[in-house]
Amino acid sequence: MGTTRRWLARTALAGAVGALLVTGPAGVAQADDRLLDTDRVKVNAVGFDLGTGSYDNIQFSSGAPVEWLVDDNDVTPHLTGILQLSGVHDECARVRIDYYSSGTVFLTTRNGGTVCADDNGYHPFSVDLDPYTSNKIGKVKVSIEVLMPDGTYDITGSAWSTLSPFVDDDVLVADSVGSGVWGIGFGGTGWSGGSPLSGGTVDWDFSGGQIEPHLTGVLHMESAAGDCVRMRIDYYGDDGADADAAYDLLHVDHGGTVCAVDNAHHEWTVDRHAFSDDNIRHIRVAIEEQTGPGAYQVIDSTYSYFGT
């Protein structure tokens, strides 16, 4: 396809934007132990309770939080809360965590310390447990175990916590939020004033240690007759001060090229999940404009991170 006058008019702008984007966004570096999900578990059994909040002599008002943390591709479920023993003079208990894969394949078991009630009153004990880390964890079963007279432990109640996919639903590439081009943008279905009204989505699928960002949304063009563009995703393995350095680049994926036949508003559905790896830390979502035969230039981009 031949070079259009609009391509030529934008050459200087596109080159400047591309130069700025290579270095990555200042001040957005993500630390390890990023948060993927927060769930809550409540175990309610006669005389033994696990949770948080107020206690009404029967149970807690809220579940104990399980924070699902990720470091590279290793997951650590972090359980905090209160273990309450009430009306169980001379009895002892502990918290047990059974770890499973997302397919409910058993991995291992870990236990907290044993605590005891010295009378029939209310005895709250703080819980802060993160004893096991693995890239295979997808579910945990949290239980209260009671110490039996023979020295063994018996489960008196349990609750499950499951890691939900991390979702970034504010992936917006638009002139309205950056130094992009009016009339060309990526985001949700809404469109006004030359830019999408909302962001597209990256579902960070994670299973068996493999990380797969799944980008969905809409590519928009308006007042862009003769222009051709495509989506681009850069996959990076670092979030530090040198994020987006060439040696951190894992893969580049390009979508298909689409063209505006006139100046009306046109839109195309984007659905890209072409690459997975155990080391992806963030991606750059960009729009590339065709500047000549077989040549493309980034005109705008944004970032999505695996965890917060």
mmCIF file of C-alpha atoms in Angstrom, residues 81-305:
data_model
loop_
_atom_site.group_PDB
_atom_site.id
_atom_site.type_symbol
_atom_site.label_atom_id
_atom_site.label_comp_id
_atom_site.label_asym_id
_atom_site.label_seq_id
_atom_site.Cartn_x
_atom_site.Cartn_y
_atom_site.Cartn_z
ATOM 1 C CA GLY A 81 -7.265 -13.401 60.851
ATOM 2 C CA ILE A 82 -8.312 -14.644 64.279
ATOM 3 C CA LEU A 83 -8.665 -18.177 65.614
ATOM 4 C CA GLN A 84 -11.203 -18.089 68.467
ATOM 5 C CA LEU A 85 -11.603 -20.765 71.126
ATOM 6 C CA SER A 86 -14.739 -20.264 73.233
ATOM 7 C CA GLY A 87 -16.307 -22.471 75.922
ATOM 8 C CA VAL A 88 -13.720 -25.204 75.411
ATOM 9 C CA HIS A 89 -11.741 -25.384 78.657
ATOM 10 C CA ASP A 90 -8.431 -27.275 78.280
ATOM 11 C CA GLU A 91 -8.911 -27.902 74.568
ATOM 12 C CA CYS A 92 -6.328 -27.001 71.942
ATOM 13 C CA ALA A 93 -6.486 -26.270 68.234
ATOM 14 C CA ARG A 94 -4.474 -25.092 65.227
ATOM 15 C CA VAL A 95 -5.027 -23.884 61.661
ATOM 16 C CA ARG A 96 -4.269 -26.266 58.820
ATOM 17 C CA ILE A 97 -3.799 -25.320 55.160
ATOM 18 C CA ASP A 98 -4.024 -27.922 52.384
ATOM 19 C CA TYR A 99 -2.606 -26.752 49.049
ATOM 20 C CA TYR A 100 -4.010 -27.819 45.677
ATOM 21 C CA SER A 101 -3.463 -27.059 42.015
ATOM 22 C CA SER A 102 -6.164 -25.225 40.064
ATOM 23 C CA GLY A 103 -7.335 -28.683 38.977
ATOM 24 C CA THR A 104 -7.660 -29.729 42.658
ATOM 25 C CA VAL A 105 -4.601 -31.972 42.598
ATOM 26 C CA PHE A 106 -3.259 -32.189 46.163
ATOM 27 C CA LEU A 107 0.195 -30.663 46.672
ATOM 28 C CA THR A 108 1.021 -30.507 50.397
ATOM 29 C CA THR A 109 -0.176 -29.566 53.909
ATOM 30 C CA ARG A 110 1.107 -26.978 56.368
ATOM 31 C CA ASN A 111 0.037 -26.265 59.953
ATOM 32 C CA GLY A 112 0.099 -23.239 62.228
ATOM 33 C CA GLY A 113 1.068 -23.381 65.877
ATOM 34 C CA THR A 114 -1.160 -25.047 68.478
ATOM 35 C CA VAL A 115 -3.048 -22.798 70.956
ATOM 36 C CA CYS A 116 -5.092 -23.771 74.018
ATOM 37 C CA ALA A 117 -7.939 -22.418 76.169
ATOM 38 C CA ASP A 118 -7.257 -22.357 79.920
ATOM 39 C CA ASP A 119 -10.925 -21.760 80.804
ATOM 40 C CA ASN A 120 -14.393 -21.567 79.227
ATOM 41 C CA GLY A 121 -14.043 -17.903 78.245
ATOM 42 C CA TYR A 122 -13.266 -16.359 74.861
ATOM 43 C CA HIS A 123 -9.703 -16.771 73.642
ATOM 44 C CA PRO A 124 -8.713 -15.019 70.385
ATOM 45 C CA PHE A 125 -5.384 -15.860 68.749
ATOM 46 C CA SER A 126 -3.891 -13.982 65.792
ATOM 47 C CA VAL A 127 -3.302 -15.966 62.610
ATOM 48 C CA ASP A 128 -0.605 -14.965 60.114
ATOM 49 C CA LEU A 129 0.398 -17.860 57.883
ATOM 50 C CA ASP A 130 2.197 -18.040 54.527
ATOM 51 C CA PRO A 131 4.313 -21.186 54.965
ATOM 52 C CA TYR A 132 4.328 -22.543 51.406
ATOM 53 C CA THR A 133 5.077 -21.137 47.963
ATOM 54 C CA SER A 134 4.753 -22.822 44.568
ATOM 55 C CA ASN A 135 3.964 -22.028 40.941
ATOM 56 C CA LYS A 136 1.377 -24.825 40.984
ATOM 57 C CA ILE A 137 -0.986 -23.535 43.709
ATOM 58 C CA GLY A 138 -4.502 -22.645 42.590
ATOM 59 C CA LYS A 139 -6.640 -23.495 45.635
ATOM 60 C CA VAL A 140 -6.269 -23.933 49.377
ATOM 61 C CA LYS A 141 -8.479 -25.591 51.975
ATOM 62 C CA VAL A 142 -8.260 -23.821 55.343
ATOM 63 C CA SER A 143 -9.260 -25.917 58.347
ATOM 64 C CA ILE A 144 -9.350 -25.824 62.133
ATOM 65 C CA GLU A 145 -7.848 -28.932 63.688
ATOM 66 C CA VAL A 146 -8.607 -29.914 67.292
ATOM 67 C CA LEU A 147 -6.039 -31.797 69.384
ATOM 68 C CA MET A 148 -7.394 -35.204 70.414
ATOM 69 C CA PRO A 149 -6.556 -37.050 73.689
ATOM 70 C CA ASP A 150 -4.287 -39.492 71.822
ATOM 71 C CA GLY A 151 -2.144 -36.634 70.445
ATOM 72 C CA THR A 152 -3.565 -36.685 66.915
ATOM 73 C CA TYR A 153 -5.537 -33.840 65.300
ATOM 74 C CA ASP A 154 -9.071 -33.949 63.933
ATOM 75 C CA ILE A 155 -10.559 -31.427 61.472
ATOM 76 C CA THR A 156 -13.618 -29.714 62.950
ATOM 77 C CA GLY A 157 -14.409 -27.370 60.054
ATOM 78 C CA SER A 158 -13.034 -26.138 56.711
ATOM 79 C CA ALA A 159 -13.436 -23.506 53.998
ATOM 80 C CA TRP A 160 -11.942 -23.127 50.513
ATOM 81 C CA SER A 161 -10.131 -20.235 48.838
ATOM 82 C CA THR A 162 -9.523 -20.253 45.074
ATOM 83 C CA LEU A 163 -7.190 -18.000 43.115
ATOM 84 C CA SER A 164 -9.248 -15.992 40.623
ATOM 85 C CA PRO A 165 -7.688 -14.741 37.379
ATOM 86 C CA PHE A 166 -6.100 -11.318 37.711
ATOM 87 C CA VAL A 167 -7.985 -8.873 35.473
ATOM 88 C CA ASP A 168 -6.889 -5.444 34.250
ATOM 89 C CA ASP A 169 -10.005 -3.833 32.743
ATOM 90 C CA ASP A 170 -8.618 -0.339 32.137
ATOM 91 C CA VAL A 171 -6.360 -0.888 29.130
ATOM 92 C CA LEU A 172 -6.893 2.322 27.161
ATOM 93 C CA VAL A 173 -4.812 3.475 24.193
ATOM 94 C CA ALA A 174 -6.204 6.848 23.171
ATOM 95 C CA ASP A 175 -5.422 10.452 22.393
ATOM 96 C CA SER A 176 -7.555 11.423 25.416
ATOM 97 C CA VAL A 177 -5.107 9.850 27.889
ATOM 98 C CA GLY A 178 -1.743 10.236 26.190
ATOM 99 C CA SER A 179 0.113 11.579 23.210
ATOM 100 C CA GLY A 180 -1.676 9.425 20.676
ATOM 101 C CA VAL A 181 -3.548 10.306 17.512
ATOM 102 C CA TRP A 182 -7.069 11.694 17.502
ATOM 103 C CA GLY A 183 -9.450 9.255 15.855
ATOM 104 C CA ILE A 184 -7.375 6.114 16.385
ATOM 105 C CA GLY A 185 -7.647 4.224 19.678
ATOM 106 C CA PHE A 186 -8.100 0.934 21.523
ATOM 107 C CA GLY A 187 -10.485 0.308 24.420
ATOM 108 C CA GLY A 188 -14.086 -0.699 25.022
ATOM 109 C CA THR A 189 -17.055 -0.419 22.692
ATOM 110 C CA GLY A 190 -18.012 3.183 23.560
ATOM 111 C CA TRP A 191 -16.599 5.968 21.397
ATOM 112 C CA SER A 192 -16.819 9.751 21.512
ATOM 113 C CA GLY A 193 -14.655 12.769 20.703
ATOM 114 C CA GLY A 194 -12.050 10.791 18.820
ATOM 115 C CA SER A 195 -11.261 8.353 21.657
ATOM 116 C CA PRO A 196 -12.707 5.206 23.302
ATOM 117 C CA LEU A 197 -14.812 5.931 26.402
ATOM 118 C CA SER A 198 -13.456 2.987 28.417
ATOM 119 C CA GLY A 199 -10.597 0.533 28.461
ATOM 120 C CA GLY A 200 -10.198 -2.896 27.021
ATOM 121 C CA THR A 201 -9.286 -5.883 29.182
ATOM 122 C CA VAL A 202 -6.282 -8.078 29.877
ATOM 123 C CA ASP A 203 -7.160 -11.349 31.613
ATOM 124 C CA TRP A 204 -3.918 -12.601 33.112
ATOM 125 C CA ASP A 205 -4.515 -16.344 32.852
ATOM 126 C CA PHE A 206 -2.228 -18.315 35.166
ATOM 127 C CA SER A 207 -2.022 -22.085 35.447
ATOM 128 C CA GLY A 208 0.798 -24.499 36.184
ATOM 129 C CA GLY A 209 3.332 -21.694 36.369
ATOM 130 C CA GLN A 210 2.519 -20.430 32.849
ATOM 131 C CA ILE A 211 1.367 -16.812 32.503
ATOM 132 C CA GLU A 212 -0.792 -15.913 29.494
ATOM 133 C CA PRO A 213 -2.099 -12.351 29.056
ATOM 134 C CA HIS A 214 -5.363 -12.363 27.074
ATOM 135 C CA LEU A 215 -6.183 -8.996 25.489
ATOM 136 C CA THR A 216 -9.749 -8.220 24.390
ATOM 137 C CA GLY A 217 -11.397 -4.997 23.308
ATOM 138 C CA VAL A 218 -12.104 -2.849 20.272
ATOM 139 C CA LEU A 219 -9.793 -1.045 17.853
ATOM 140 C CA HIS A 220 -11.427 2.192 16.652
ATOM 141 C CA MET A 221 -10.775 4.513 13.697
ATOM 142 C CA GLU A 222 -12.540 7.743 12.725
ATOM 143 C CA SER A 223 -11.635 10.500 10.258
ATOM 144 C CA ALA A 224 -8.823 8.254 9.073
ATOM 145 C CA ALA A 225 -9.671 7.492 5.458
ATOM 146 C CA GLY A 226 -6.872 5.508 3.837
ATOM 147 C CA ASP A 227 -5.033 4.796 7.088
ATOM 148 C CA CYS A 228 -4.085 1.257 8.083
ATOM 149 C CA VAL A 229 -3.226 0.145 11.634
ATOM 150 C CA ARG A 230 -2.648 -2.985 13.712
ATOM 151 C CA MET A 231 -2.346 -3.938 17.392
ATOM 152 C CA ARG A 232 1.033 -4.837 18.872
ATOM 153 C CA ILE A 233 1.825 -6.543 22.199
ATOM 154 C CA ASP A 234 5.333 -6.551 23.698
ATOM 155 C CA TYR A 235 5.909 -9.103 26.476
ATOM 156 C CA TYR A 236 8.509 -8.266 29.136
ATOM 157 C CA GLY A 237 10.153 -10.258 31.930
ATOM 158 C CA ASP A 238 10.976 -7.400 34.326
ATOM 159 C CA ASP A 239 9.293 -4.495 36.134
ATOM 160 C CA GLY A 240 12.362 -2.892 37.677
ATOM 161 C CA ALA A 241 14.072 0.423 37.004
ATOM 162 C CA ASP A 242 15.254 -0.888 33.626
ATOM 163 C CA ALA A 243 11.834 -2.222 32.587
ATOM 164 C CA ASP A 244 11.462 -2.481 28.803
ATOM 165 C CA ALA A 245 15.211 -2.934 28.302
ATOM 166 C CA ALA A 246 15.908 -4.976 25.190
ATOM 167 C CA TYR A 247 17.203 -7.965 27.149
ATOM 168 C CA ASP A 248 13.904 -8.166 29.074
ATOM 169 C CA LEU A 249 11.832 -8.449 25.893
ATOM 170 C CA LEU A 250 10.429 -11.961 25.632
ATOM 171 C CA HIS A 251 8.192 -11.768 22.570
ATOM 172 C CA VAL A 252 6.398 -9.383 20.189
ATOM 173 C CA ASP A 253 2.953 -10.206 18.792
ATOM 174 C CA HIS A 254 1.180 -8.342 15.972
ATOM 175 C CA GLY A 255 -2.503 -8.426 15.131
ATOM 176 C CA GLY A 256 -3.881 -8.209 11.627
ATOM 177 C CA THR A 257 -3.791 -4.952 9.686
ATOM 178 C CA VAL A 258 -7.099 -3.119 9.209
ATOM 179 C CA CYS A 259 -7.804 -0.017 7.094
ATOM 180 C CA ALA A 260 -10.389 2.778 7.135
ATOM 181 C CA VAL A 261 -12.103 3.082 3.765
ATOM 182 C CA ASP A 262 -13.607 6.477 4.631
ATOM 183 C CA ASN A 263 -13.785 9.004 7.476
ATOM 184 C CA ALA A 264 -16.722 7.356 9.262
ATOM 185 C CA HIS A 265 -16.274 5.595 12.616
ATOM 186 C CA HIS A 266 -15.059 2.017 12.147
ATOM 187 C CA GLU A 267 -14.315 -0.622 14.772
ATOM 188 C CA TRP A 268 -12.738 -4.070 14.877
ATOM 189 C CA THR A 269 -12.838 -6.670 17.650
ATOM 190 C CA VAL A 270 -9.458 -7.478 19.223
ATOM 191 C CA ASP A 271 -8.854 -10.897 20.824
ATOM 192 C CA ARG A 272 -5.162 -11.719 21.278
ATOM 193 C CA HIS A 273 -3.573 -14.412 23.451
ATOM 194 C CA ALA A 274 -0.779 -15.683 21.274
ATOM 195 C CA PHE A 275 2.013 -16.103 23.825
ATOM 196 C CA SER A 276 2.553 -17.600 27.277
ATOM 197 C CA ASP A 277 5.652 -17.903 29.431
ATOM 198 C CA ASP A 278 6.648 -18.485 33.051
ATOM 199 C CA ASN A 279 8.439 -15.136 33.273
ATOM 200 C CA ILE A 280 6.019 -12.508 31.934
ATOM 201 C CA ARG A 281 5.838 -9.539 34.291
ATOM 202 C CA HIS A 282 4.100 -6.903 32.169
ATOM 203 C CA ILE A 283 3.059 -6.142 28.616
ATOM 204 C CA ARG A 284 2.936 -3.046 26.447
ATOM 205 C CA VAL A 285 -0.242 -2.745 24.372
ATOM 206 C CA ALA A 286 0.371 -0.521 21.352
ATOM 207 C CA ILE A 287 -1.228 0.656 18.117
ATOM 208 C CA GLU A 288 1.026 0.677 15.074
ATOM 209 C CA GLU A 289 0.213 2.723 11.982
ATOM 210 C CA GLN A 290 1.431 1.689 8.548
ATOM 211 C CA THR A 291 3.834 4.358 7.335
ATOM 212 C CA GLY A 292 4.656 2.783 3.999
ATOM 213 C CA PRO A 293 4.917 -0.581 2.233
ATOM 214 C CA GLY A 294 5.730 -3.139 4.952
ATOM 215 C CA ALA A 295 6.678 -0.404 7.464
ATOM 216 C CA TYR A 296 4.902 0.336 10.759
ATOM 217 C CA GLN A 297 5.351 2.915 13.506
ATOM 218 C CA VAL A 298 3.997 2.876 17.097
ATOM 219 C CA ILE A 299 1.708 5.890 17.551
ATOM 220 C CA ASP A 300 0.445 5.230 21.087
ATOM 221 C CA SER A 301 0.624 2.584 23.829
ATOM 222 C CA THR A 302 -0.177 1.693 27.409
ATOM 223 C CA TYR A 303 0.901 -0.960 29.951
ATOM 224 C CA SER A 304 -0.674 -3.817 31.863
ATOM 225 C CA TYR A 305 0.992 -5.548 34.844
#
